[in-house]
Structures are given as C-alpha cells and as structure tokens.
Amino acid sequence: MTDSKYFTTTKKGEIFELKAELNSDKKEKKKEAVKKVIASMTVGKDVSALFPDVVNCMQTDNLELKKLVYLYLMNYAKSQPDMAIMAVNTFVKDCEDPNPLIRALAVRTMGCIRVDKITEYLCEPLRKCLKDEDPYVRKTAAVCVAKLHDINAQLVEDQGFLDTLKDLISDSNPMVVANAVAALSEIAESHPNSNLLDLNPQTINKLLTALNECTEWGQIFILDCLANYTPRDDRESQSICERVTPRLSHANSAVVLSAVKVLMKFMEMLPKDLDYYGTLLKKLAPPLVTLLSAEPELQYVALRNINLIVQKRPEILKHEMKVFFVKYNDPIYVKLEKLDIMIRLASQANIAQVLAELKEYATEVDVDFVRKAVRAIGRCAIKVEQSAERCVSTLLDLIQTKVNYVVQEAIVVIKDIFRKYPNKYESVIATLCENLDSLDEPEARAAMIWIVGEYAERIDNADELLESFLEGFHDESTQVQLQLLTAIVKLFLKKPTETQELVQQVLSLATQDSDNPDLRDRGYIYWRLLSTDPVAAKEVVLAEKPLISEETDLIEPTLLEELICHIGTLASVYHKPPSAFVEGSRGVQHKRLPARAGSGESAESPDVGQSGPAEAPPAVIPSQGDLLGDLLNLDLAPPTATIPSVQPSMQMGAMDLLGGGLDSLMGDESDTLGGDIGGSPSMGAGLGAAPAAMPAALGSAPAVGGGLGDLFDLGGGVGMPTGAYVAPKTVWLPAMKAKGLEISGTFARRGGIIQMDLSLTNKAMSVMTDFAIQFNRNSFGLAPAGPLQVLTPLSPNQTIDVSLPLSTSGPVMKMEPLNNLQVAVKNNIDVFYFSCQYPLSLLFVEDGKMERQVFLATWKDIPNDNEAQFQIKDIHLNSDAASNKLQGSNIFTIAKRTVEGQDMLYQSVKLTNAIWVLAEMRIQTGNPNYTLSIKCRAPEVSQFVYQCYELVLKN
Amino acid sequence: MNRWKVSDCHIANGEYCLKTLIKTAVYSLFLINNAGDLFLEKHWKSVISRSVCDYFFEAREKAVEPDNVPPVIRTPHHYLINIYREKIFFVSVIQTEVPPLFVIEFLHRVAETFQDYFGECSETTIKDNVVIVYELLEEMLDNGFPLATESNILKELIRPPTILRTMVNTITGSSNVGETLPTGQLSTIPWRRAGVKYTNNEAYFDVVEEIDAILDKSGTTVFAEIQGVIDACVKLSGMPDLTLSFMNPRLLDDVSFHPCVRYKRWESERVISFIPPDGNFQLMSYHISAQNLVAIPVYVKQNISFFETGSSGRLDITVGPKQTMGKTVECLVVTVHMPKVVLSANLNATQGTYNYDPVTKILVWDIGKLNSQKLPNLKGSLSLQSGAPKPEENPSLNIDLKIQQLAISGLKVNRLDMYGEKYKPFKGVKYVTKAGKFQVRT
C-alpha cells in the first residue's frame, strides 16, 4: 500500500468525510486522516477549513502525528490567526519536553507561525531554548531568532535576543556557531548600520575554527560572513587565506565558490611579490575547472562567475582554455557562456586553437549559438591583431556557405573589423556585395550600408547599390534608415556629380515623409550643412573615426570590483549591481575590494577606505526613475553659458514658473509621468532652451551675514579663535551610481562664506564635461552662489577639487532630517542625484554674540519645555580651551561662572535665518563629561546644535 | 511636501526589485513533470501561489528541449531556480539575494535523497510516498537553512519505506518517524551514527574514471580529460579510522573530498585518512586535466557525406582499439545525431546491431565487445527528404564504452589500513573506465 491511497476521494464530499475521521476516537484513523489532509495540501488543495479539527489532534504522544499536525499548522496558521492561538499551550508544553527532538521541533514550528498574537508567547520558551543544554535545541533556537525578527524586529531587540545570539558565536558546538552566524547575517541585512556582526580578529578566529567542523551549509554561511571582513594588514589577510584554502577541495560547489570569493577579495591585500600570492593564484585554477565538470546548472552559475574572475585576474585561467571548449550536448545556456569566456581568454598564444574551434561551432545546429560563434570570430580579430587576417579569411569561408544567418552575422562583424583596421581588408568588399540581397535583418543591412557608404569611392556601383535600398525606405527599421541617410550623404560628398538626385531623394524622404524625429533631425542637419557649407559638411561627415577599442563588453571597473565581492550571488549571475536585487536603498552597502597594503596601486581615494563607522553612508537617492521629474528643474546650461547679471530677476521668475508649474502638474506621483518625460527628446529639447540661470542671480551672495564688524569683536579674555572645524570629505555619490562619476565632499565656513568643497573623480572610461549643480529646496535655503567651476574636461581617472560658494537665500522647505540637502549634478552623460547632510555650524553667523542682559532675558523668556539637555562625553579640555575652540565655529561664550568647582559657560549662537540658540555648558574639573542645556524658540534645531558642539569639541 | 520623495514603486528603470531583505533561501518548492503538470508543492514560509510557475512554463516552452531551460529565471517578484533530474523539474522559489549554487546544490541533495529513499526518483514514487516526501522536506530545510541533508541522519529521523515496514505499520500502527535525536547530528562526525554493528565487516572501493574528449575529423585529440570518482561501500562495525594510500598520488592535483576526509593529512602526506560514513558514499572525486596525457582507448574512422543531388548520402564508420593497456573494450556503442532531413538509413553492420530513429534522428550502433582482429564496420546509404537541400551541419558522433579492471589515468590504490577497531575487515578495490562525454566530430 502506498500513499497514493490518500488521494482517492468519494462522492460524499471530501472535507466532510475528513472531518469525521479527524474526530474519530481511534488513534490510527486520526493519523490516517491527517495524512490525507497533508496529501491534499501537497497538491495545492485548500484544506484550511479543517483547522480546528487538525489542531485538536496536536496533543498526542505519537511523534509522527505531532509532526504532521505541525506541518499543517505552518501552512495555515496565518489564514486562521484566532484558531492558531489554540495551539500555543501545546507549544509551550512541548518546549519543556524531556526529549530534545520535541523541544527543538516545537520552537522551530512556533517560529514559522507568522501570527503576531502567538509571537508574544514565543519569547519565554525561546529564551530557555537558546540556553538549552542540548546543542541541537540551541542551534534550532538560533534560527528561530531570525524568524522572529522577521515578524517583529522590535520585540527581538527589546527582549535582548540579539545579545544572546551574539553569545552563541562563542558556543562550543560548531553547528550552533554556524547557525548563529547565519541568523545574525540575516538580521544584519535588514539593519545595514547596526553593528550586529562585529567582526574582529577574535570572532574571526572563532569562525575559522568552526569552519573546519561544521556542516557544508554552515561553511557557506561562515565563508559569506568572512567575506565581509576587512583584515587589518596583509599578514592577517594571508593567514585567513591559508585557513580558507582547504575549502577549495570541498565536494559542495557552493562551498567552493564562497571560498573563492573570500580568497579573491583578500588576495587584493597581499603584496604581489609575495611567494604566497603566486601559490594562491595557482591554487585557484583547479577548483574552478572542476566546477565545470559538475551538473549543467552548477556549470552555468560557475561560468557566470568565472566570467568575472577572468576579467579581474586573467592570469588564473590563462592556461585552461581547453576546458571551455563546447561539447555538442552541453545545454545552450552553458554553450553561450563558454563561448564568452573563450574570447576573454583568447590571446596570441592560443588564437589558432580558438579559431579552429569557433569555425567548428559555426556549423552547429543551434542558431543562437552559431550566431554567437561567428560574432566571436570577429571579436578575436579585433582583440588579437596577429590573427585578424586569419579571422577575416575564416569569415569569408563562412560567407561562402551562404547560410543566411551566418552571412548576416559575418557582415556585422566584418564592419567592426574594418573600423579597427582601416585600409587593410577592403579587398573583401566585393564578396560582401554579392550577398547584398540575402540580408534581411536590420543590423546586417545597416552594417552593409555603412560599408558601402564608407568605401563608396572604391565601389563602382555604390550608387546603384544604395538606390536599391531606397525603394522600400519607409519599410526599413530606423537603424537602417539612419544608416542609409548617412551613407548616401557620404557617397554624395565623394562623388558629387552623379549622385545629386539620389541625395535629394533621401533627404526629402527623411525630412518630409518620415514621422521619426531622430531621422528628421538628422536629415535637416545634413540638408542645412550641404546647402550652406559643403566644405564643412565634408569635414563633419567624412571625419576620421576613432578606432574602436579591443574589448567592447568589459564590465565597468567599479562594478566589477563590487561583483567580485559578491561572487556566488544572484548579482554575480546577472552581472548587475546587488542594489538591483533589493528594494530601495535600505540595506545596500557597497562592497569594495580592500586596498593593498603599502602600495599605491589602489584606485580608491583614501577617504573611501578610511571613512570611519561614525559616518553614516550618504543616503543616496535610490532609483532614477522616480526622480526624472526633477531633471526638468536642473539648470541645464553648462557653466560657461551662465553670464551674471542678465536680467536676473526675470530669469528667476521664469525658473520658478517652470519649476512650480511642473510641480503642480506632476505632484508627488511623478513616477507615473517621469519615465515618459525623461524619455522624450523633444520635451528635453524644449526645456533646454530655457536655461534658468538661478545661480547667476545670486552671484554676489556672500555678504549675507550683515554686520561684519562683529567678526573682529573677539570677546574679552578669550584667546584667538582656532578656526572652524572642517570634517574630512566623505563619498556622497559613489561611482557605481553615477556612471563612473564619484563625488565626495564636505562643508566649510570660511570667513563668513559657506563653501561646499567637492572632489569630482572620473572613474569611467570616457571624458566628462559640462558639469552643473543644483540643490533641492532645503530647510535653510542653501543654494549655490555661483556655477560649478569645472572648466576643463575631466579625463578618466582624474580628480578635480572644487569649492562651491553657497548662499542662504534659496527657496526654503523643511527637510527630514533638518540638515538634509538633496543635490543634483549634471554632466555630459546624465543627471545624478544624491543627498548629504551638512553640519549646522555652517549656518552659525559671525555676529552671534548676544548681549549679557539680552541673554538673561531671552533665557527666561523661552519656555522651559523648549530646553533640551545633552551629554558630551570624553572631552579633555578645560573650560577656556573649550570656549576658545567653540568660538572658532561661531559659538560665543558670553559669560562664565564658577560654582563649587564647576564651570558654567553661557553661550549664544545665531543662525543665518536669525534664529538664536542659547546654551549653558557645565564643566566639572576632572570629569570628561560635559552637560549641555540648549534653549531655542525652534526646539527642533537643538539636536543639531548639540551635534556641532560634539563635532567641534572632539576634533 | 518633499518633491524628491522616493515613491514606493517596485519597478524602476525596468529593474526588478525584491520585496524583503530576509535571507531565507528557499521559499517554496514545486515539482513539475515533463508534461508540465505540477504534482507537488511545499512552502516553508507563507504559501506562494503556484501561478508563479507560469514564468517557468514560459521559459520551458521557449527552451524546446527540457535540458535547455535556463537554471535561473527572473520574475517580477521572485527568482526561480530549477534543476531537471529524472524527467522532473525541481523548481524552487526564492525572493532574496542568496547564492544560487547553494540552492542548486540543495535541490540536487533533495533529488538524491528521494533516490536513496525510494530506489528511484520519479513522479510515481514521489506520489506514492507523498507523506514521507513532505516529512523529509520539512526535515531538510528550516526557514531556508538546510538542516539535515546527510542521508544517514535523515534515515534515523524518518525511516525509509520498505515493503515489510509498510505492512508492519499497517498492522501494528507504529510510525516511520524516529523518536530520538539522531546520534550523529551534533557530533563532530555527523556523517556516522554510533553503535554500528556487522557480522561481516567489509570495505569496497570502486575507482571509476570517465573520459571526456573531443576528437576532430582526423582523429586528433582536441581536448581530453578524466573525471574520476572513488565510490565506497563500507560496512564496518564501531568507529573504524581508515587510511587509503595510492601508488601514484602525484597524479591527483585537483580533488574534492567527502567531508569526512582529513584535508591536512592529504596535504602533508598525500594519504586519504577518514572515519567513513556507514554504507555507500562517494569518498572523493578528481579531475585529471587536459594538460596531462590522457589515453584515448579507441579510434574512429568515419566518413558521412551527403550528395548534392539525389537526396541521399553515404555513411562508413569503423572503430578500432588505440590505447587500451591490453584490456578489452566492452559495451561499445556509437551514437550519431543525424541532420533533420535524414529520413532513413540502409546500413550493414559487420558486428552488433544498429537502429535509426527517424523521429529523434538518432542512429545508435550497439557494437558490444571490440574485437581487434576483425574491426567492426557500419556502412551503407542514407536517404534524405526529397527536394531538401544538402544539410549544412555536420553530424557528430558520440562514443560509449567500458573497460573493466583499468583506471585509464593509471591511478592505483596501494593499501587500506584500519585503526581504532580490532577485527580484520575484508577489503576490495575495483577499477573501471568509461566514456563520459566522448565526442568525435565529422
């Protein structure tokens, strides 16, 4: 008898019958009934109506029955929360059972029941189980904390389960350690800034010890956790690598790949001349090769990751070309990946072999694969110059086969070869022209047309060829139409006499009969050029083209670095940044490879590596789509175009109209409209014509403070101010988010002028120009007081430092947090958004010293409810030094009183928007902790003023 | 209002986002047969509607062949990671960033466990044992964390069905669920249970090597490598500590071990030292790569050609021994994947039998033992669809073979020593070489 009997039904109504059986007195019948219920569940039938009857069977001594009921509960508790409460008592009782198996089972199941009411009852049993004498129970309980955290994070924190969990990292049993690590990593992922998994050399050591003894799955958790650690120096790095290397011989491929991730990351820190570095490189190759003999699904994931590894460190697999040769019975997804890697590994040394293989593949059955193989031949030609000739002749052989799609692919790649090696292989054009008629794909047609246009002077019947395309002009795709337009203009410029009619024809087709704006625009441009200045037209259209680069599909270096840190994850399979896989920016922390010790090789600026944990990562505004609406508000004029004092008031008005109008139009639901507006070139063009030069209007902004005289009023008895503290630059806009533009910066107040100090770094591979900046409305009306002065183009890997003066007369809107500033930066590539927070001390004006009498009166006048008290810890300054330091940041000491060994400083601060802040600071001799009381009519600023105190005093 | 407020939209720039950040690996598992019927579902968190599988069906249809379904499929809110084993798709639903290999390895483990429990992993056996399947899945994964995947631990928790037990259970009402905590579960050797007892103590090792190779038209090796495994069947009482050594361990530079093997000793002494699991297990696998000389046991002389006119072609294949190290090649089979236009084959085999399947376009020539005195030959004509053009692609040949008592790499076990127990076990080593993915291009 088999379980299939549980599927048979009778006419009477299954549920009804099951109900009766569940309530039977006979144990055996009950169990059989529960089994039938479970069987129905497995095929997706809804048996939730039986909830009370099944739960009734829960109190039993029969373990199998208990397990089955638990299985049922997990599936349906959520839909029957009130009923689920009935089960709680049994759970609590089971958590005390002498049999550890039952204790663990109970705590495990309770965690899976996602019902708030039950969660509360779970806490006590869970606490006991976390300290259970049996490791099996402890390990199950550790996972349960993560489950509970998912349901109610606050509860877990309040109950102190996180600390208990952290203690479990030091448990004597490796399986408990592994599960604790897994649970903590899971929790930490939803709290990116919490220091849950505090990795230090001691915990790392514990993890490495547990690594050797826990199960394969536990090893994966631990290795993934290790990968987040940054060793202090190369020695620690090496010792971790040494202890991780044995994992490369594990039978579980996920363990192997996680180990590869750790090694790839930590290797970055090892000096290259170290013997161990070479040894490690050699050790990495065999396990990667072994992954390729596993099941095809595993191979696929491995290949996607090898693709990254090969780009980062080609030396590891350079001798292993042959393992990537395609077998005819590989699944197609494996074939395509192998091909990709073959091209990456192609070099002068192995090119002959590679070409022979590719030629073989080009005769295979699978069309996609054949196409890619043909394309690969072209890429080889471009990559390895010595092989170009052989590649071209191979391609010609393939064209001779006359297989339609092979010919088309071949022509597309030959076009690229022409561009890479001009004036070398043009002799083959004749052969290509023979196949003109068989081309039916847009890309191939466009490529062929390009070739004809480019070499029109060498093709006798070029005009005839192009004319033949012209007949069905309107049926062609845009790609072909554009190419045809350009090619005929080229032809005309080369052979003006015979082709005048042709060019007239194409121009009128493009401009008058087409409704594609791109095509029309290009047509008009050519028309205008040709009719006004044919010489200029020649210079423009027949200009020398830049050579195409060798590898066109390399992953951008910053993304590659990040992906290397994520080897083995979905991100590495899709070659997309990990932030694309989680919602919003919450929890996304960009991982970087660590810098190599003592060598200047690292591309990172020192700020990045050392930005301490105290600084929260800048809150990057996550997705671009939502923000597209604001693109329209950005000052689109390049900096050179802003000429000050040209009717500033009018332009301001225009700007506001535009901004406000669009605002009301789009409101906050810009996500529905945003995409359309951003994507439409005509709209963009229309707005581009109205460059609202707001910064220009503020050109003379700095004199905001007014009474500069007060600057010289250096309160009596207090020494010279030491100058305002300026925080080091932090990265506000990572290059990842901004197509290679990295922006780091800080704020400073110098001589009464607020400045935003920016470092712009170009981490992309092309030059950046046309920078402009704009702020969103903010709490204190900060706005650029001039254009962003980046006059020279920013070439790749170059960094430029700019100081942008700011005014405080911009539009005001309260932000959350108060000191949040949202910034948009534009360059020739795109518009990028980020947000940063400025210290409030930026806004403390120089004439912020209050009269003593006024101070006293104001202090009394402000209601006590507005008073806020703060502790400033660990300051080792005497009161004079402290007030001296504070004065540097425009926090003025008005009076000082000493009562019983306690210094009381009375201080005042004035903000740019004329808000006064009054403070009393108490300093006890010998006590490093100061007490600060702040009173202000706008109590929400107190918190930020306190932060400034702390910042100034601690630096 | 803050104009730059980030809206709650899930899709920005066509990027798909995931709902939560919780790292639960596998949310749900669906088993789907070759015909596209979903016949089992298991959810570990909340129930995910089976409509999510529509994305899988779409990909399945696109792939034509079941083997070509991409292993990772992206849907707006989930990722589907699937494997195809024994004509069943194991489709898992994940919702967050987890290592895909982790999931794939786990799915393989599930398939292996079914195989182990029910003798075969098929729709029928799974349906017949659906309750055990459910109990097993629950035992193997908790909240996305694999729990017990070692077969011997599972077997203590949930007893595999036997005809006898099913009958006894029906009569006495006892259950197939273990009542006590498995002994191996938390020891440092989780793969072995305590108190194993045998009357006959024996340990057998099978060294199995597969040759993966591609030969080109002229018979030159384009690529060749050996995939080797050592399968063990160890039935020893108590806690035996074994050491296996090789005559020529230097051959092995790329190895993967069962977790029981002490890696340190392998690194320092090149011996395999381990406390074995009870029963059948794979001790190690190794890989001898293309750089080393891989012996190719047979050669194939072939000529398959199609005529420009007349809708016909010719086929002539001869197989002969090459480097067989003096052993006999057995179970020799040649498989040819013909172009689609080939309708039938009229051939003559000097040895063995041939069969051409006009639906799958596969020609199988089962030769059997290779006789080096009189080489087997298959010769004759092929008829094509009339009017069809000469096929473009070249058919490709696949070779299957077996050589007993030989590890083609030359690997030899030196000795097996046992410590920790007093009795004298019976020991045995067997060698066999097979063709893996052995392909001859034409």
XYZ file of N, CA and C in Angstrom, chain A residues 7 13 37 44 50 153 170 213 222 262 447 531 729 846 896 898:
48
model
N -5.072 10.044 -1.906
C -5.626 10.976 -2.877
C -7.037 10.595 -3.326
N -18.205 14.201 -0.506
C -17.615 15.463 -0.079
C -16.426 15.140 0.796
N -5.039 14.781 4.815
C -5.072 16.247 4.758
C -3.761 16.775 4.182
N -1.801 21.393 -3.481
C -2.330 22.745 -3.554
C -3.814 22.873 -3.255
N -10.367 22.673 7.776
C -10.245 21.630 8.792
C -9.396 22.051 9.983
N 10.656 42.819 14.616
C 12.050 43.158 14.902
C 12.194 43.829 16.271
N 30.272 32.203 20.292
C 31.348 31.564 21.052
C 30.933 30.199 21.576
N 34.709 22.441 11.254
C 33.959 21.359 11.877
C 32.477 21.349 11.566
N 29.406 30.756 7.026
C 30.587 31.345 7.652
C 31.473 32.011 6.606
N 36.068 34.658 -0.895
C 36.910 35.154 0.197
C 38.341 35.346 -0.304
N 24.811 47.387 -41.385
C 26.261 47.198 -41.464
C 26.718 47.260 -42.922
N 23.716 72.576 -47.873
C 23.289 73.751 -48.628
C 24.078 74.985 -48.222
N 36.436 64.852 3.843
C 35.467 64.566 2.774
C 34.963 63.127 2.860
N 28.755 85.056 12.192
C 29.855 85.648 12.950
C 29.369 86.648 13.997
N 30.958 83.451 32.099
C 31.417 82.225 32.721
C 31.259 82.359 34.229
N 31.825 80.225 38.057
C 32.380 79.019 38.656
C 31.694 78.786 39.985
